[in-house]
Coordinates of C-alpha atoms and ligand atoms in Angstrom, one line a residue:
M20 CA 95.7 106.8 128.5
D21 CA 97.7 104.4 127.0
I22 CA 99.1 105.6 123.6
H23 CA 98.2 102.2 121.3
S24 CA 94.5 102.1 122.4
Q25 CA 93.5 103.9 119.9
K26 CA 94.8 102.7 116.4
I27 CA 93.9 102.2 113.3
L28 CA 94.7 99.7 110.5
I29 CA 95.3 100.1 107.1
L30 CA 95.0 97.3 104.7
D31 CA 97.2 97.9 101.7
F32 CA 96.8 96.5 98.0
G33 CA 99.8 98.0 97.1
S34 CA 99.2 101.7 96.7
Q35 CA 102.1 104.1 96.4
Y36 CA 100.5 106.3 98.2
T37 CA 100.1 103.5 101.3
Q38 CA 102.8 105.1 103.7
L39 CA 100.7 108.9 103.6
I40 CA 98.0 107.5 104.5
A41 CA 99.6 106.4 107.6
R42 CA 101.8 109.5 108.0
R43 CA 98.6 111.5 107.5
V44 CA 96.9 109.6 110.5
R45 CA 100.2 109.7 112.6
E46 CA 100.1 113.8 111.9
A47 CA 96.6 113.5 113.4
R48 CA 97.9 112.1 116.6
V49 CA 96.2 108.8 115.9
Y50 CA 98.3 105.5 116.4
C51 CA 98.3 103.1 113.2
E52 CA 99.7 100.4 112.0
I53 CA 99.9 99.5 108.2
H54 CA 99.4 95.8 107.0
P55 CA 98.2 93.5 103.6
Y56 CA 94.9 93.2 103.1
N57 CA 95.2 90.2 103.4
A58 CA 96.1 89.9 106.8
G59 CA 92.3 88.0 108.3
I60 CA 90.0 88.1 110.1
P61 CA 91.6 86.7 113.2
F62 CA 94.3 89.2 112.6
I63 CA 92.3 92.2 112.6
R64 CA 90.2 91.7 115.8
S65 CA 92.8 90.8 118.0
F66 CA 94.7 93.9 117.0
G67 CA 91.6 95.5 117.4
P68 CA 91.8 99.0 116.0
K69 CA 89.2 101.6 115.7
G70 CA 88.4 102.0 112.3
I71 CA 90.1 100.6 108.9
I72 CA 91.6 102.3 105.9
L73 CA 91.6 100.2 102.8
S74 CA 94.1 101.9 100.6
G75 CA 94.0 102.3 96.6
G76 CA 96.3 99.7 94.2
P77 CA 97.6 99.4 91.1
S78 CA 94.8 96.6 91.0
S79 CA 91.6 96.7 89.0
V80 CA 89.2 94.3 90.5
F81 CA 88.2 93.1 86.4
D82 CA 92.6 91.7 87.3
K83 CA 92.2 87.9 87.9
G84 CA 94.0 87.1 91.2
A85 CA 93.0 91.1 91.8
P86 CA 93.1 91.1 95.8
R87 CA 90.4 90.8 97.7
I88 CA 88.9 90.8 101.0
P89 CA 86.0 89.1 102.9
A90 CA 82.3 90.6 103.2
E91 CA 82.8 90.1 106.9
L92 CA 85.0 93.0 107.2
F93 CA 82.4 95.0 107.2
E94 CA 80.6 93.6 110.0
L95 CA 82.6 93.8 113.1
G96 CA 81.6 96.9 113.7
I97 CA 84.7 98.9 113.1
P98 CA 84.4 101.7 110.7
V99 CA 86.1 101.1 107.3
F100 CA 87.4 103.5 105.0
S101 CA 88.6 102.9 101.1
I102 CA 89.9 105.1 99.0
C103 CA 90.0 104.0 95.5
Y104 CA 90.5 100.2 94.8
G105 CA 90.0 99.6 98.0
M106 CA 86.3 100.9 97.1
Q107 CA 85.8 99.8 93.8
L108 CA 86.5 96.4 96.5
T109 CA 83.8 97.3 98.2
A110 CA 81.3 98.4 96.1
K111 CA 82.2 94.9 94.3
I112 CA 81.4 93.6 97.1
F113 CA 78.8 94.7 98.4
G114 CA 77.2 93.7 94.9
G115 CA 77.9 97.5 92.8
E116 CA 78.6 97.7 89.5
V117 CA 82.0 98.8 88.6
E118 CA 83.2 100.0 85.2
R119 CA 86.6 99.3 83.5
S120 CA 87.5 103.2 82.2
R121 CA 88.8 102.8 79.0
R122 CA 91.7 105.3 79.8
R123 CA 92.8 106.0 83.4
E124 CA 92.0 109.2 85.4
Y125 CA 94.6 111.0 86.3
G126 CA 95.3 114.0 88.0
P127 CA 93.5 117.4 89.7
A128 CA 89.8 117.1 89.6
T129 CA 86.8 118.6 91.4
I130 CA 83.6 117.0 92.8
L131 CA 80.5 117.9 94.0
I132 CA 79.7 117.3 97.8
D133 CA 76.3 115.9 98.6
D134 CA 76.2 115.1 102.3
T135 CA 78.5 117.2 105.1
E136 CA 77.4 114.8 107.7
D137 CA 80.2 112.9 108.1
I138 CA 84.1 113.1 106.4
F139 CA 82.6 115.7 104.4
H140 CA 81.6 116.9 108.0
G141 CA 83.0 121.4 107.9
L142 CA 84.9 121.9 104.3
R143 CA 82.8 125.0 103.7
S144 CA 83.0 124.4 99.7
R145 CA 81.0 122.3 97.8
K146 CA 83.1 122.3 95.6
L147 CA 86.6 119.9 96.5
E148 CA 89.5 119.6 94.7
V149 CA 90.5 115.9 94.9
W150 CA 93.6 114.1 92.9
M151 CA 92.8 111.1 90.9
S152 CA 94.6 108.4 90.0
H153 CA 92.1 105.1 88.9
G154 CA 91.4 103.5 86.1
D155 CA 87.7 102.0 87.0
R156 CA 84.5 103.7 88.8
V157 CA 81.8 102.5 90.2
K158 CA 78.9 102.7 88.3
R159 CA 75.8 101.6 90.2
L160 CA 76.2 102.2 93.6
P161 CA 76.0 98.6 95.9
E162 CA 73.1 97.7 97.9
G163 CA 72.7 100.3 101.0
Y164 CA 75.5 102.6 100.0
R165 CA 74.4 106.3 98.8
A166 CA 76.8 109.0 96.8
I167 CA 78.2 111.6 99.1
A168 CA 80.0 113.7 96.4
H169 CA 79.7 113.6 92.6
S170 CA 82.1 114.3 89.9
E171 CA 81.1 117.3 87.1
N172 CA 79.8 114.3 84.8
S173 CA 77.9 112.5 87.7
V174 CA 80.1 109.7 88.6
V175 CA 79.9 108.6 92.1
A176 CA 83.3 110.5 93.8
A177 CA 82.7 108.6 97.2
M178 CA 80.0 106.9 99.5
K179 CA 78.7 105.9 102.7
N180 CA 76.6 103.4 104.1
K181 CA 75.4 104.4 107.9
E182 CA 74.9 101.9 109.0
L183 CA 78.0 99.8 108.2
N184 CA 79.5 103.0 108.8
S185 CA 81.7 101.7 106.2
F186 CA 82.7 105.2 103.0
G187 CA 84.9 105.2 100.0
V188 CA 86.0 107.6 98.2
Q189 CA 87.5 107.7 94.7
F190 CA 90.6 110.1 94.9
H191 CA 92.9 110.2 97.0
P192 CA 93.3 112.0 99.7
E193 CA 96.6 111.4 101.3
V194 CA 98.1 113.2 99.2
V195 CA 98.9 117.3 99.5
H196 CA 97.4 117.7 95.7
T197 CA 93.8 117.3 97.5
P198 CA 94.2 120.2 99.8
K199 CA 91.3 119.2 102.5
G200 CA 92.3 115.3 101.9
R201 CA 93.9 116.0 106.2
K202 CA 90.4 116.9 107.1
I203 CA 89.1 114.2 105.4
L204 CA 91.2 112.0 106.8
E205 CA 90.5 113.8 110.0
N206 CA 86.9 113.5 109.7
F207 CA 87.0 110.0 109.4
L208 CA 89.1 109.2 112.8
F209 CA 87.5 111.7 115.2
R210 CA 84.3 112.1 114.1
V211 CA 83.3 108.6 112.4
C212 CA 85.7 106.1 114.7
K213 CA 85.9 108.6 117.7
C214 CA 89.5 107.7 118.3
K215 CA 91.0 109.9 120.4
P216 CA 94.3 112.2 119.6
V217 CA 97.0 110.6 122.3
W218 CA 100.0 109.7 119.7
T219 CA 102.3 112.2 120.6
M220 CA 106.4 112.2 120.9
S221 CA 106.3 112.8 125.3
S222 CA 103.6 109.6 125.8
F223 CA 105.7 107.6 123.3
I224 CA 109.0 107.9 125.6
E225 CA 106.9 107.0 128.7
D226 CA 105.7 103.9 127.3
A227 CA 108.9 103.2 125.1
V228 CA 111.3 103.5 128.4
R229 CA 108.5 101.4 130.6
S230 CA 109.3 99.2 127.8
I231 CA 112.9 99.5 127.7
R232 CA 113.4 98.7 131.3
E233 CA 110.7 96.3 131.7
K234 CA 112.8 94.1 128.9
V235 CA 116.3 94.7 129.3
G236 CA 116.1 94.1 133.7
R237 CA 119.0 94.8 135.1
G238 CA 120.8 94.0 131.3
K239 CA 123.9 96.1 129.6
V240 CA 122.8 97.2 126.4
I241 CA 125.0 98.4 123.8
C242 CA 123.9 101.0 120.7
G243 CA 126.6 101.9 117.6
I244 CA 126.6 105.4 116.6
S245 CA 127.1 106.8 113.2
G246 CA 125.9 110.5 114.2
G247 CA 122.7 110.0 112.1
V248 CA 119.4 111.1 113.3
D249 CA 118.0 107.0 113.9
S250 CA 121.0 106.3 116.0
S251 CA 121.2 109.6 118.3
V252 CA 117.3 109.3 119.0
T253 CA 118.0 105.4 119.6
A254 CA 121.2 105.8 122.5
A255 CA 119.3 109.0 123.7
L256 CA 115.9 107.0 124.4
V257 CA 117.5 103.7 125.6
G258 CA 119.7 106.0 127.9
R259 CA 117.0 107.3 128.9
A260 CA 115.8 104.0 129.8
V261 CA 118.7 102.3 131.4
G262 CA 121.5 105.1 132.3
R263 CA 125.3 103.8 132.9
R264 CA 124.3 100.3 131.4
L265 CA 123.8 101.8 128.2
T266 CA 127.8 101.5 126.3
C267 CA 127.3 103.4 122.7
I268 CA 130.3 102.4 119.9
F269 CA 131.5 104.9 117.8
V270 CA 133.1 103.2 115.3
D271 CA 135.8 105.8 113.0
N272 CA 136.0 103.8 109.2
G273 CA 138.0 106.7 107.8
V274 CA 135.4 107.7 105.5
L275 CA 133.4 109.9 107.5
R276 CA 133.3 113.7 107.0
K277 CA 135.2 116.3 108.1
G278 CA 135.5 116.5 111.7
E279 CA 132.2 114.5 112.3
A280 CA 134.1 111.6 114.9
E281 CA 135.1 114.7 117.1
K282 CA 131.7 116.5 116.3
V283 CA 129.1 113.4 117.5
Y284 CA 131.4 112.3 120.1
A285 CA 131.5 116.0 121.4
T286 CA 127.5 116.2 121.1
L287 CA 126.5 112.9 122.6
R288 CA 128.8 113.3 125.8
R289 CA 127.7 116.9 126.6
N290 CA 123.8 116.0 126.3
F291 CA 123.4 112.2 127.6
D292 CA 125.0 110.9 130.7
M293 CA 126.0 108.0 128.5
K294 CA 129.2 105.8 127.9
I295 CA 130.8 106.0 124.5
R296 CA 133.6 103.8 123.4
K297 CA 135.4 105.6 120.5
V298 CA 137.2 103.2 118.1
D299 CA 139.3 104.6 115.5
A300 CA 139.5 101.7 112.7
S301 CA 140.1 104.1 110.0
E302 CA 143.5 102.7 109.4
R303 CA 142.0 98.8 108.8
F304 CA 139.4 99.8 106.6
F305 CA 141.7 101.4 104.1
R306 CA 143.8 98.7 104.0
R307 CA 140.7 95.9 103.2
L308 CA 139.5 98.4 100.8
K309 CA 143.1 99.1 99.0
G310 CA 143.0 98.2 95.4
V311 CA 139.0 97.9 95.5
K312 CA 136.6 100.0 92.3
D313 CA 133.7 98.3 92.7
P314 CA 131.3 100.1 94.8
E315 CA 129.0 96.8 96.3
R316 CA 131.8 95.2 97.4
K317 CA 133.3 98.2 99.0
R318 CA 129.8 98.2 100.6
K319 CA 130.3 94.7 101.5
I320 CA 134.0 95.6 102.9
I321 CA 132.7 98.3 104.8
G322 CA 129.5 96.6 106.4
N323 CA 131.7 93.5 107.6
E324 CA 134.1 95.0 108.7
F325 CA 131.9 97.6 110.5
I326 CA 130.6 94.6 112.5
K327 CA 133.9 92.9 112.9
V328 CA 135.1 96.3 115.0
F329 CA 132.0 96.8 116.6
E330 CA 132.1 92.7 117.8
E331 CA 135.5 93.2 118.8
E332 CA 135.2 96.3 121.0
A333 CA 131.8 94.7 122.5
K334 CA 133.8 91.7 123.7
K335 CA 135.5 94.4 125.6
I336 CA 132.5 95.4 127.6
K337 CA 131.2 92.4 130.4
G338 CA 127.9 91.2 131.1
V339 CA 126.4 92.9 127.8
G340 CA 122.6 91.3 126.8
F341 CA 121.1 93.5 124.2
L342 CA 121.8 95.7 120.9
A343 CA 119.3 98.5 120.2
Q344 CA 119.3 99.7 116.6
G345 CA 117.9 102.1 115.0
T346 CA 115.5 100.7 112.4
L347 CA 112.2 102.3 111.5
Y348 CA 108.9 101.5 110.4
P349 CA 108.9 102.0 106.4
D350 CA 112.1 99.3 106.7
V351 CA 109.6 96.8 109.0
I352 CA 106.9 97.9 106.5
E353 CA 109.1 96.7 103.5
S354 CA 109.6 93.3 104.9
V355 CA 105.7 92.5 105.5
S356 CA 104.1 94.5 102.4
F357 CA 102.4 93.2 100.1
K358 CA 104.6 93.6 96.8
G359 CA 106.8 96.4 98.7
P360 CA 105.7 99.2 96.8
S361 CA 107.2 101.7 99.3
A362 CA 110.6 100.7 99.1
T363 CA 112.9 101.3 102.1
I364 CA 116.1 103.7 101.3
K365 CA 118.3 102.2 103.8
S366 CA 120.3 98.8 103.9
H367 CA 120.6 98.6 107.7
H368 CA 124.3 96.6 108.6
N369 CA 123.0 93.0 109.0
V370 CA 123.4 92.0 112.4
G371 CA 121.9 88.8 112.7
G372 CA 125.3 86.7 113.1
L373 CA 126.7 89.1 115.5
L374 CA 123.6 88.5 118.2
K375 CA 124.0 84.7 117.5
R376 CA 127.7 84.5 117.8
M377 CA 127.3 87.0 120.8
R378 CA 124.1 85.9 121.8
L379 CA 122.4 88.7 122.1
K380 CA 118.4 90.7 122.1
L381 CA 117.8 92.6 119.6
I382 CA 116.1 96.5 120.9
E383 CA 115.0 98.3 118.4
P384 CA 112.6 101.0 119.8
L385 CA 112.2 103.1 117.3
R386 CA 110.3 100.4 115.1
E387 CA 107.1 102.2 114.4
L388 CA 108.0 105.6 113.8
F389 CA 108.5 107.8 110.8
K390 CA 111.3 109.9 110.2
D391 CA 109.3 112.6 110.7
E392 CA 108.4 111.3 114.6
V393 CA 112.1 110.3 115.1
R394 CA 113.2 113.9 114.5
E395 CA 110.4 115.1 116.5
L396 CA 111.6 112.1 119.2
G397 CA 114.9 113.8 119.4
R398 CA 113.4 117.1 119.9
E399 CA 111.7 116.2 122.7
L400 CA 115.0 113.9 124.0
G401 CA 117.1 117.1 123.6
L402 CA 118.7 116.2 121.0
S403 CA 120.0 119.4 118.8
E404 CA 118.8 121.0 116.1
E405 CA 122.0 120.6 114.4
L406 CA 121.7 117.4 114.5
I407 CA 117.9 116.2 114.1
C408 CA 118.0 118.2 110.7
R409 CA 121.3 116.4 109.2
H410 CA 121.4 115.2 105.9
P411 CA 120.9 111.3 105.7
F412 CA 124.5 110.3 105.0
P413 CA 125.6 106.1 103.9
G414 CA 126.7 103.5 106.0
P415 CA 129.7 103.1 103.0
G416 CA 130.0 107.2 103.8
L417 CA 132.6 108.9 101.9
A418 CA 133.6 105.9 100.0
I419 CA 130.6 105.5 97.8
R420 CA 131.7 109.3 96.7
I421 CA 135.2 108.1 95.6
L422 CA 134.6 106.6 92.3
G423 CA 137.4 104.2 91.9
E424 CA 139.9 103.5 94.5
V425 CA 139.9 104.6 97.8
T426 CA 143.0 106.0 99.2
P427 CA 143.7 108.0 102.0
E428 CA 144.8 110.8 99.9
R429 CA 141.7 110.1 97.7
C430 CA 139.7 110.9 100.7
R431 CA 140.7 113.8 101.9
T432 CA 140.5 115.5 98.3
V433 CA 136.4 114.8 98.9
R434 CA 136.1 115.2 102.6
E435 CA 137.7 119.1 101.9
A436 CA 135.2 119.3 98.9
D437 CA 132.5 118.1 100.4
A438 CA 132.7 120.5 103.7
I439 CA 132.7 123.6 101.4
V440 CA 130.3 121.9 99.3
L441 CA 127.8 122.0 103.3
E442 CA 129.7 125.4 104.4
E443 CA 128.6 127.6 101.3
I444 CA 124.8 126.3 101.7
K445 CA 124.9 126.6 105.2
N446 CA 125.8 129.8 105.0
A447 CA 123.3 130.9 102.1
G448 CA 120.1 129.4 104.1
L449 CA 119.5 126.5 102.1
Y450 CA 120.7 123.3 103.8
T451 CA 117.6 122.5 106.1
K452 CA 115.8 123.0 102.5
M453 CA 117.3 120.2 100.3
W454 CA 117.3 116.3 101.3
Q455 CA 120.9 115.8 100.5
A456 CA 124.0 118.1 99.0
F457 CA 127.8 116.5 98.6
A458 CA 131.0 116.0 96.1
V459 CA 132.2 113.3 94.5
L460 CA 135.5 113.1 93.3
L461 CA 134.8 111.5 89.8
P462 CA 137.7 109.4 88.6
V463 CA 138.7 111.8 85.8
K464 CA 141.0 113.9 85.0
S465 CA 141.1 116.8 83.0
V466 CA 143.7 120.2 81.4
G467 CA 143.8 123.4 83.2
V468 CA 145.9 125.8 83.9
M469 CA 146.8 128.4 87.2
G470 CA 149.0 131.0 87.0
D471 CA 151.2 130.4 83.7
E472 CA 151.0 126.6 84.5
R473 CA 148.6 123.8 82.7
T474 CA 147.5 121.8 85.3
Y475 CA 146.1 118.0 84.9
E476 CA 143.8 117.3 88.1
N477 CA 140.8 115.9 89.1
T478 CA 137.2 116.4 88.7
V479 CA 134.5 117.2 91.4
A480 CA 130.5 116.9 91.1
V481 CA 128.2 118.2 93.3
R482 CA 125.2 116.9 93.5
M483 CA 122.0 118.4 95.7
V484 CA 118.8 116.9 95.9
E485 CA 115.6 117.7 97.4
S486 CA 113.1 114.7 98.2
V487 CA 110.7 113.7 100.7
D488 CA 111.9 110.4 101.2
G489 CA 114.4 109.6 99.0
M490 CA 112.8 107.5 96.5
T491 CA 112.4 109.7 94.4
A492 CA 114.4 113.1 94.2
D493 CA 115.1 116.0 91.6
W494 CA 118.4 118.4 91.8
V495 CA 118.6 121.1 93.3
R496 CA 118.0 123.9 91.3
L497 CA 120.8 126.3 93.3
P498 CA 121.1 129.8 92.8
Y499 CA 124.4 130.5 90.1
D500 CA 126.0 132.6 92.8
V501 CA 125.8 130.3 95.0
M502 CA 127.1 127.6 92.8
G503 CA 130.0 130.3 91.7
R504 CA 131.3 130.2 95.3
I505 CA 131.7 126.7 96.0
S506 CA 133.2 126.5 92.0
S507 CA 135.8 128.5 92.8
R508 CA 136.5 127.5 96.5
I509 CA 136.7 123.9 95.4
I510 CA 139.2 124.7 93.2
N511 CA 141.4 127.4 94.9
E512 CA 141.4 125.4 98.9
V513 CA 141.1 121.5 97.7
K514 CA 144.2 120.7 96.3
G515 CA 144.6 118.3 93.5
V516 CA 141.2 119.5 91.7
N517 CA 140.8 122.1 89.1
R518 CA 137.7 121.1 87.4
V519 CA 133.8 121.1 89.2
V520 CA 131.1 120.5 87.6
Y521 CA 127.2 120.7 89.1
D522 CA 124.9 117.2 88.6
I523 CA 121.7 117.5 86.8
S524 CA 120.3 114.4 86.9
S525 CA 116.6 113.4 88.7
K526 CA 115.9 109.9 90.7
P527 CA 114.6 108.0 88.6
P528 CA 116.8 107.3 86.5
S529 CA 119.4 108.6 88.1
T530 CA 120.6 108.0 92.1
I531 CA 121.3 110.3 94.7
E532 CA 124.4 108.9 95.1
W533 CA 126.8 107.7 92.6
E534 CA 127.5 104.2 93.3
Ligands
XMP610 P1 119.8 105.9 96.5 O1 122.2 106.9 95.6 O2 119.7 105.2 96.2 O3 120.4 106.4 98.0 O4 119.3 106.7 95.1 C1 118.8 107.0 98.3 C2 119.3 107.1 99.9 O5 120.0 106.3 100.0 C3 120.9 106.5 100.6 N1 121.9 105.4 100.6 C4 122.9 104.3 101.0 N2 122.6 104.4 102.7 N3 124.0 102.2 103.0 C5 122.8 103.4 103.4 O6 123.3 103.5 104.6 C6 124.1 102.5 101.3 O7 125.1 101.6 101.6 C7 123.3 103.2 101.1 N4 123.4 103.9 99.5 C8 122.8 105.1 99.3 C9 121.4 107.7 99.6 O8 122.5 108.5 100.4 C10 120.1 108.4 100.1 O9 119.8 108.9 100.8

């Protein structure tokens, strides 16, 4: 069965949780896409979803200019599941009464289920722990709807209209704080919409390989690889489709982690039958970065230089027609999203100019996928667990972890310190439990003693964060003994460092990187 035939459309009203809804649906093995709430009826018809989910959102139905949808959406014969703002909007459309409450209800709540036929099927207990986050609430039910759950003070917590196959919930089933939320969403997908769980990464591979082959024909493809998950999975997938007509280009920009260039090259070489060109361009990058202290300028210089080196290398390959890039779904949503609450975490190299100059067509085989799906896909394709579970590493590399000027010497310092940080947390079994861990070289010198001598040397800050998507993060409560080992090893083993500090800031208001 076509993996895209069973799909759900999520209409976004700007909720911070919209991407979570999509991830829950995908985890249930049903394909879904997020589109802005005003995507329009013709689009919905041509998209052909088996069900529609209306997300929550920050607006109130009483706001002037609050996002609206046409009533026609409910008459397409497609089941609709509306969450929070979506439910209030549904109530309003069908003539119910929505009440503005003075204060926002935010946090855990308990509701009572009155109807176990559809979305609340098979939940065992009548009592349901849910997560609320809303200002308004439905006071009087709209025409044709009845309550299927209520709160302890008898407010409607969920409603349905069986004829229209329209369901609404006041709470957020997509967040983990609604423990049975997953089951409720699955009931909607499988009981109400009659979807089949066909979205798996092994069937995705077949589908993607076929469409890459169709697009590329007998053409040649190039792909930049960085050692990160996204570019490696892209290369592996495209490689599976076109074999040795793919050439990967790996640019060593001089600001990579210790042993990175060699490791990535060796891993891909060993596991895949593709052509790989490794270019050592570190000198060029250092030359350009000389004297530059401003973080955004560093980013620009590295980005531009990368494109230049990549282009020079690409031109050496005759007859290239395509560029493969590891763009993920969150980046795609960001560009179409309503107000874009789901911010992206990564700035892609701007390849527009390159495509034009070299007359290349872009292939982005991961554009439909979330990060966790990319990892699953990587496993299916046979990439090593080490590669798949790697922490994100910024494109500008160690350059934005060296505050002040980037010199080969300062780069060596932070690289050595970084290697110790990683080695120690891997030894402590903590690597896969955190989002990122790294060392930062500060532009601060301080006094110390070593043996009988007074020193005046550099400071290294150690940063470790937990996060689900990089948009928010908290610092890791690292056991003191691990902290102690990292500190003494850095001071003893890395020349030019006599002080180590631990970063205890969360994001927001800080960022993960220091620059
Ligand atoms: P911040 O520092 O903004 O980082 O909290 C969020 C996530 O993005 C990564 N990051 C970058 N990735 N180019 C990249 O490819 C960049 O310029 C860049 N800046 C930050 C960062 O490592 C974290 O995972």
